[in-house]
Short mmCIF file of C-alpha atoms in Angstrom, two decimals:
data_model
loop_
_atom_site.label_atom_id
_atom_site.label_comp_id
_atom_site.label_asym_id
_atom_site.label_seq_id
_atom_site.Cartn_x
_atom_site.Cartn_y
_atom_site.Cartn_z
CA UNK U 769 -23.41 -1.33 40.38
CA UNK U 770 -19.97 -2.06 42.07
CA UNK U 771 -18.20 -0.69 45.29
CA UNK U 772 -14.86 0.53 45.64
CA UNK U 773 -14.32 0.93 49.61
CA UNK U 774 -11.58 2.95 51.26
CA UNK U 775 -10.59 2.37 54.97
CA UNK U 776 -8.96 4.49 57.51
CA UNK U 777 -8.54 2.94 61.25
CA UNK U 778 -8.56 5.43 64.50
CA UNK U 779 -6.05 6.17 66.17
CA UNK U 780 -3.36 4.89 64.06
CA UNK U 781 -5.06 6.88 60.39
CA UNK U 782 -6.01 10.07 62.30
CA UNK U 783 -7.01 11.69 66.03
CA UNK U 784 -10.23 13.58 64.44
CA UNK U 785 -13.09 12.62 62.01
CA UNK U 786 -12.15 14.94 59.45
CA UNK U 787 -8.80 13.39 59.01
CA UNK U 788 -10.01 9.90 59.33
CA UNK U 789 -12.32 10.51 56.14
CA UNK U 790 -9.94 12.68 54.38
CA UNK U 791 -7.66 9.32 54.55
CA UNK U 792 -10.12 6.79 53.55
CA UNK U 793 -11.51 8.84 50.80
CA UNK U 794 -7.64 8.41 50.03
CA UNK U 795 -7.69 4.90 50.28
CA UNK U 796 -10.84 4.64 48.46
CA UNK U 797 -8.91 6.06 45.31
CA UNK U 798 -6.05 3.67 45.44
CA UNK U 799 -9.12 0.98 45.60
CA UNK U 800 -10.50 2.35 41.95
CA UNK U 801 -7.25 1.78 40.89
CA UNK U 802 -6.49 -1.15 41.67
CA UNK U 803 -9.54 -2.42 39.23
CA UNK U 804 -12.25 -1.38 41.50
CA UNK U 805 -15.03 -3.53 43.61
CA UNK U 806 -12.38 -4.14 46.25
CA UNK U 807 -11.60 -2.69 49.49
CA UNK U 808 -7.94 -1.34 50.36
CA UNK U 809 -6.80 0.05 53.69
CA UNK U 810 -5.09 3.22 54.22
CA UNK U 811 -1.07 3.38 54.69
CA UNK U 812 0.90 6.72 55.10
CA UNK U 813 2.45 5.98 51.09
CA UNK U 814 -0.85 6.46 49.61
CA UNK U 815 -0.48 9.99 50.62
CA UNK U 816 2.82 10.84 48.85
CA UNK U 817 1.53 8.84 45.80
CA UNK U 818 -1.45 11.32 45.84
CA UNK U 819 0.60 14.68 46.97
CA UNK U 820 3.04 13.55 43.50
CA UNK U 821 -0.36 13.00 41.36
CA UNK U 822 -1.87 15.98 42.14
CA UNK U 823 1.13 18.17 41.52
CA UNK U 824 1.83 15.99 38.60
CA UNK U 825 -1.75 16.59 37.15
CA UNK U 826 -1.24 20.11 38.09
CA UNK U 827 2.44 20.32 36.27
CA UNK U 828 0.73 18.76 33.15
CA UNK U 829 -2.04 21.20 32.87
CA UNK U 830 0.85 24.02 33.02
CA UNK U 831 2.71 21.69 30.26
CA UNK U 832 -0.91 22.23 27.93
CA UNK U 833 -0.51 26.01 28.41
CA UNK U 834 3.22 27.07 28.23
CA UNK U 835 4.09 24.38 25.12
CA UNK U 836 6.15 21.62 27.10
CA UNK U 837 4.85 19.05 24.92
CA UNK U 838 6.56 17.87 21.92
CA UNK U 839 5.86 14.96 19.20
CA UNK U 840 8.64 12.37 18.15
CA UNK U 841 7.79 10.27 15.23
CA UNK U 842 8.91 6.75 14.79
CA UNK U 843 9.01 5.30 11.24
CA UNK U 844 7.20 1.88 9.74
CA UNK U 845 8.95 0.21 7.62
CA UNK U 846 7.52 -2.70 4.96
CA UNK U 847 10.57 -4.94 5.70
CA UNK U 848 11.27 -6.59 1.83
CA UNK U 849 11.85 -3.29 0.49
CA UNK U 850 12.84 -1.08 3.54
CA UNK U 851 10.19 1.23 2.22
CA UNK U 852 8.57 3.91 4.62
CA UNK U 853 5.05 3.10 5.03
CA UNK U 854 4.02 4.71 7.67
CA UNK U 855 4.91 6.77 11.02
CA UNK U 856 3.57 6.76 14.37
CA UNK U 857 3.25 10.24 16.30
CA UNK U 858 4.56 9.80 19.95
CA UNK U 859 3.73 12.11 22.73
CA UNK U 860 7.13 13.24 25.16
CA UNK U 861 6.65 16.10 27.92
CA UNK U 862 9.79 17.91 28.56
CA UNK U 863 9.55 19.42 32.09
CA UNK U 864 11.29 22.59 33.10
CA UNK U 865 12.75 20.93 36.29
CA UNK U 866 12.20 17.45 36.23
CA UNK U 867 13.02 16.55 32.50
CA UNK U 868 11.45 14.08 30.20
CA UNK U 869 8.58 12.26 31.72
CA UNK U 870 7.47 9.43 30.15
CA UNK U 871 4.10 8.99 28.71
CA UNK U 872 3.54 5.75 31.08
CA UNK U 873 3.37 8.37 33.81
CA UNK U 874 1.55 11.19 33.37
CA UNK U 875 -0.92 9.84 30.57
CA UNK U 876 -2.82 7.52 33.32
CA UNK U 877 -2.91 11.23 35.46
CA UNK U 878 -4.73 12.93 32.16
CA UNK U 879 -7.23 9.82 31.48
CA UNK U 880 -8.55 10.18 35.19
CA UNK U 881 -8.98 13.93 34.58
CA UNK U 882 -11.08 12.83 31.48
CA UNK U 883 -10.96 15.94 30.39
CA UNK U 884 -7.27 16.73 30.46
CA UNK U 885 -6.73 13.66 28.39
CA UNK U 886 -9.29 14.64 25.48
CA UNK U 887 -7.10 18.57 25.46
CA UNK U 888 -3.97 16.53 24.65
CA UNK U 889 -5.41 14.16 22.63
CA UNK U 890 -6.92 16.83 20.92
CA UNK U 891 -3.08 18.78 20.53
CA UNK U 892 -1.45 15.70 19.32
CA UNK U 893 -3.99 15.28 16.54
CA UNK U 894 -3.58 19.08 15.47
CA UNK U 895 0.29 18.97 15.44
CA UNK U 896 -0.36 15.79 13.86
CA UNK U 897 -2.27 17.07 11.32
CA UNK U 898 -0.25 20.11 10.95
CA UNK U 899 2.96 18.30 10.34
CA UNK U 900 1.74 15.70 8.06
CA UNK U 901 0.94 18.94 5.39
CA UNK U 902 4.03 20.87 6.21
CA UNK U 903 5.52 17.46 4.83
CA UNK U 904 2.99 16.94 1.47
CA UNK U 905 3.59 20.58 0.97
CA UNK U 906 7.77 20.40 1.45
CA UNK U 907 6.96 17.65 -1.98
CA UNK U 908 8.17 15.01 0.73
CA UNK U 909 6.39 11.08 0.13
CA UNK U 910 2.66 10.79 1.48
CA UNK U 911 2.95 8.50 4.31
CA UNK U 912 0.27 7.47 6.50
CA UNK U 913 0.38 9.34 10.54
CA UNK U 914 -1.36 7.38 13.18
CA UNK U 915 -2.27 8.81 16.23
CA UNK U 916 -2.95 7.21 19.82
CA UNK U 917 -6.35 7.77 20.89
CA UNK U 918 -7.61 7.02 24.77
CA UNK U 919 -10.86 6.18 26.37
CA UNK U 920 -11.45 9.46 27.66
CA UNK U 921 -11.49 11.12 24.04
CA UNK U 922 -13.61 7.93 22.52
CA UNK U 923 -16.01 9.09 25.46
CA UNK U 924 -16.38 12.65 23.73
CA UNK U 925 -18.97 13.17 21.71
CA UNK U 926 -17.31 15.91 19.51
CA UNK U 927 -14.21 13.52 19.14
CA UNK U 928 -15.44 12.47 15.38
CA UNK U 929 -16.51 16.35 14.59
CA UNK U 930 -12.81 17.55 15.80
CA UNK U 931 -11.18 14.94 13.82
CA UNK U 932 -13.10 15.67 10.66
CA UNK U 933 -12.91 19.50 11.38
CA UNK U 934 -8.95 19.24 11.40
CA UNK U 935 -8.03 17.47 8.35
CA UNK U 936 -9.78 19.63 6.53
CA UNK U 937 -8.71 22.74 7.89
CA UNK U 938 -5.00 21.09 7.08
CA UNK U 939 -6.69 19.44 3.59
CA UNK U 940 -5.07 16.26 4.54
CA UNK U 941 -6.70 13.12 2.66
CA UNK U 942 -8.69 11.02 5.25
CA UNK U 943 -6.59 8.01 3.78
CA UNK U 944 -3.21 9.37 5.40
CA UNK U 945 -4.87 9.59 8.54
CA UNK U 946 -5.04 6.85 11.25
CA UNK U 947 -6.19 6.52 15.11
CA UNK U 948 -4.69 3.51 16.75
CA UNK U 949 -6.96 2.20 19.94
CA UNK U 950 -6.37 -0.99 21.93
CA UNK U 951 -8.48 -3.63 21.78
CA UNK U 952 -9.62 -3.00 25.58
CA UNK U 953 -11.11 0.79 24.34
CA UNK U 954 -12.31 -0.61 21.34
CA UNK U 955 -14.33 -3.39 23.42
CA UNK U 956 -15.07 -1.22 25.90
CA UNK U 957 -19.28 -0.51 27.02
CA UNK U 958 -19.32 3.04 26.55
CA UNK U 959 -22.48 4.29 24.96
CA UNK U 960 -21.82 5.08 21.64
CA UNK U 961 -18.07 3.89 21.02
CA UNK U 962 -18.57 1.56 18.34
CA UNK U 963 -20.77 4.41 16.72
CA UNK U 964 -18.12 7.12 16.54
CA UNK U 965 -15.02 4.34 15.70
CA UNK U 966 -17.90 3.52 12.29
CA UNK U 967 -17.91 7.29 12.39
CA UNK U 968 -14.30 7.90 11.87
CA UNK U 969 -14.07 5.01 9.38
CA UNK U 970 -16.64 6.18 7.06
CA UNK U 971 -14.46 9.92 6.48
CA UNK U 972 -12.06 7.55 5.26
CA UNK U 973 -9.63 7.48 8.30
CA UNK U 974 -7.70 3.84 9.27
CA UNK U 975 -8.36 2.26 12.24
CA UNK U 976 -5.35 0.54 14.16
CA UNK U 977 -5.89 -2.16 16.84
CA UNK U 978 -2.72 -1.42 18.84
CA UNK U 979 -0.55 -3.54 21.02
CA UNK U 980 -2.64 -6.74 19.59
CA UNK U 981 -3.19 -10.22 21.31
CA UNK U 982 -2.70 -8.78 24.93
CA UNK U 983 -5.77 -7.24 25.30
CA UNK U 984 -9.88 -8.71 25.35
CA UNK U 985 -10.04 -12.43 24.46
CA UNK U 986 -12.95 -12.33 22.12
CA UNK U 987 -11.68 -11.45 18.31
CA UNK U 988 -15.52 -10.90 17.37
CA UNK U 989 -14.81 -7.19 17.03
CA UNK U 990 -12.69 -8.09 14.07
CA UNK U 991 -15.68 -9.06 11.87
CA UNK U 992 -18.12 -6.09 13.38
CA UNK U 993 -15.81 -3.03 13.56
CA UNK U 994 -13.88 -1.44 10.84
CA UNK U 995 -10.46 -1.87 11.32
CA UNK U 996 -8.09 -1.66 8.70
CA UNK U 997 -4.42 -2.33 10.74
CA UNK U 998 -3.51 -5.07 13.38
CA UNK U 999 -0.14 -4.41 15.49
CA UNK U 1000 1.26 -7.29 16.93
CA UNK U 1001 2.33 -6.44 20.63
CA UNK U 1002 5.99 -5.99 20.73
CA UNK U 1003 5.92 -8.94 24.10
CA UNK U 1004 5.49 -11.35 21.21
CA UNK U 1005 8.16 -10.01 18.66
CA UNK U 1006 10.80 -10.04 21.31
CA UNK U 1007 10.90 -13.36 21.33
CA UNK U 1008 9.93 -15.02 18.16
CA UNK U 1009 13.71 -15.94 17.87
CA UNK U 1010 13.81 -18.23 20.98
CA UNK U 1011 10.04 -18.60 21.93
CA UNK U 1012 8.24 -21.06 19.18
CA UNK U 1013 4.89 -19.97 20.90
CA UNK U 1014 5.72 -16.23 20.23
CA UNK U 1015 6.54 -17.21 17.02
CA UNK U 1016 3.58 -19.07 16.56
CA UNK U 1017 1.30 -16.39 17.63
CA UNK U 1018 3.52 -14.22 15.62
CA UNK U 1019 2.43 -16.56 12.32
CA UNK U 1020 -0.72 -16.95 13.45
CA UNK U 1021 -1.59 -13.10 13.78
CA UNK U 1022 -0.03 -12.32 10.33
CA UNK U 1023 -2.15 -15.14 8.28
CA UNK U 1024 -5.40 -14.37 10.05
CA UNK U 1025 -4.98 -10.69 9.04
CA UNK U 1026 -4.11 -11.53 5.59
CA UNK U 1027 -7.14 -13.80 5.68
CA UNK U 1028 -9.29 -10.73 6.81
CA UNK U 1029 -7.74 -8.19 4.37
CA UNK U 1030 -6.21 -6.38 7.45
CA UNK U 1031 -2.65 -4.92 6.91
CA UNK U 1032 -0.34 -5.93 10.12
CA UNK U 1033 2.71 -4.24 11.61
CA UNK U 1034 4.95 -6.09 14.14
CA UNK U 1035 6.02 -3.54 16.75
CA UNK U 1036 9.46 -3.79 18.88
CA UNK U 1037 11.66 -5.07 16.32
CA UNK U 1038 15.59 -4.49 17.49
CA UNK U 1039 18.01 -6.71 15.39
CA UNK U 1040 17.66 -7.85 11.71
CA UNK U 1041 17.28 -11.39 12.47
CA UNK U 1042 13.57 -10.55 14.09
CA UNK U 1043 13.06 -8.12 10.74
CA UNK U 1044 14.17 -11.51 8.19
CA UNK U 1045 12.03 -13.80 10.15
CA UNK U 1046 9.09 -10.88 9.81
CA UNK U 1047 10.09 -10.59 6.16
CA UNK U 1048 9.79 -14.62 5.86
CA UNK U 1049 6.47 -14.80 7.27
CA UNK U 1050 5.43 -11.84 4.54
CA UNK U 1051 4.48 -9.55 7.60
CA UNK U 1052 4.11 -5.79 5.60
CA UNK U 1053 5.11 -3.49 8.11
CA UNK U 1054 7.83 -3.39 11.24
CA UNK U 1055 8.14 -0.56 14.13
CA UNK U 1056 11.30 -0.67 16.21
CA UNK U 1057 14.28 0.32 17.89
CA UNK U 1058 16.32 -1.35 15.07
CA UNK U 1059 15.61 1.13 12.48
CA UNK U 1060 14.78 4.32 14.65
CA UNK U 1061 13.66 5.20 18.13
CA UNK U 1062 10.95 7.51 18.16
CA UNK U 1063 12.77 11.16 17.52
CA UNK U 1064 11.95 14.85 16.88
CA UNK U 1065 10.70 15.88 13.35
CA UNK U 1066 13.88 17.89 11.90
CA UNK U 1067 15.50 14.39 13.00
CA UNK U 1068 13.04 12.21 11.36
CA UNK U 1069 12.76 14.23 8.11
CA UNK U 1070 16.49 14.58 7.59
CA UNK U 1071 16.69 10.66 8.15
CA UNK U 1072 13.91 9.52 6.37
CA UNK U 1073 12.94 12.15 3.89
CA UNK U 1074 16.54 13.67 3.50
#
């Protein structure tokens, strides 16, 4: 069992008991956050920081009910042919007031909810779902639509069920369906995770390691889980043109998954230099600014399926 402890200090943190706990159960929060099993003092900021996350968690729940949230696709491309293989489904909250917020925001407000997170990770996989038919039945090419997938819905029980339960009310093929987790969730101790990741895998649905090599140090889970897709964190593509040890990580990633069977996709690529080096090292898929930012889906079909 750890401890996360929050301090407040009289007089300077409050003049009555009720403010001096209401403070350090402040501070206590900022503790958790900051990995937990450590102690942090309270300071007048952590209040504004939790005033703007409650009315952010608050806004977000609003965003669930009214339809502020949108998905943007962003192509993969196998880089010999420039062949769509694949696209990734990207969550973007348009706010009434306060515009786009990005996901690196408000997503870390939803996983501490828990169950905020699993309702939007539970939208994104029916509008995920939904769109991938609307394209099979407008005749365009089957491509494979991966979807993020967070702790908090890999803690849910019914996660598997509602997956299953969605492709076939949308009769999509299991094989054009993907979740992508990070190799922290995947290794994570929850009861039960690596039981509902086998789960998923045996309807036929691909497993993505996402944002690969920055995560848990053992690669054990490799040979015990079923994981069909390694993507290689975009921190090493960036640099494979003037960093030999990204490069060699970069090598290194693609021949171990070609060793294991595992198809990988190098994410972040900007400039076709990075895409010929990729195509060199016989990488099969690349993600990137340099062929399309993530964008709405009347953009991406005219662009891609136009």
């Amino acid at each position: 069992v750890s401890t996360s402890i929050g301090i407040s200090v009289f007089p300077e943190d409050g003049q009555d008991a009720e403010s001096l706990v209401k403070h350090a159960h402040t501070a206590m929060y900022q503790a958790k956050a900051r990995g937990r099993g450590c102690i942090q003092f309270f300071a007048p900021e952590m209040n504004r920081r939790a005033t703007e996350r409650h009315e952010l968690e608050k806004d977000l729940r609003t965003a669930i009910a009214q339809d502020q949230l949108s998905l943007y696709f962003q192509p993969q491309i196998a880089p010999g042919t420039g062949q769509i293989i694949g696209v990734e489904a990207l969550l973007r909250w348009h706010h009434p007031q306060k515009g786009l917020i990005p996901p690196a925001r408000f997503i870390p407000v939803a996983e501490d909810s828990g169950h905020l997170m699993v309702s939007i990770g539970n939208w994104v996989i029916e509008k995920a779902c939904a769109k991938a038919r609307a394209w099979l039945d407008a005749g365009h090419p089957a491509v494979r639509i991966s979807v993020n997938v967070s702790i908090a819905q890999l803690r849910d029980e019914a996660f598997p069920d509602y997956v299953e339960e969605r492709l076939q009310h949308y009769r999509l093929p299991a094989g054009l369906f993907q979740i992508e987790l990070t190799e922290s969730i995947i290794m994570s101790d929850i009861e039960g995770a690596a039981e509902r990741v086998r789960k998923i895998k045996n309807m036929g649905i691909h497993i993505a390691i996402d944002d690969f090599g920055t995560g848990y140090s053992s690669l054990s889970y490799l040979k015990d889980l079923p994981i069909h897709e390694l993507k290689i964190d975009q921190s090493f593509v960036h640099n494979i043109l003037t960093d030999l040890n990204s490069a060699a990580i970069v090598q290194a990633i693609i021949r171990m998954a070609q060793s294991l069977k595992l198809r990988v996709i190098a994410e972040g690529v900007e400039n076709q230099a990075t895409m010929d080096f990729l195509a060199e090292n016989e990488c099969e898929g690349v993600q990137g600014y340099y062929f399309s930012e993530p964008i709405t889906p009347a953009a991406f079909e005219a662009q891609f399926f136009g």
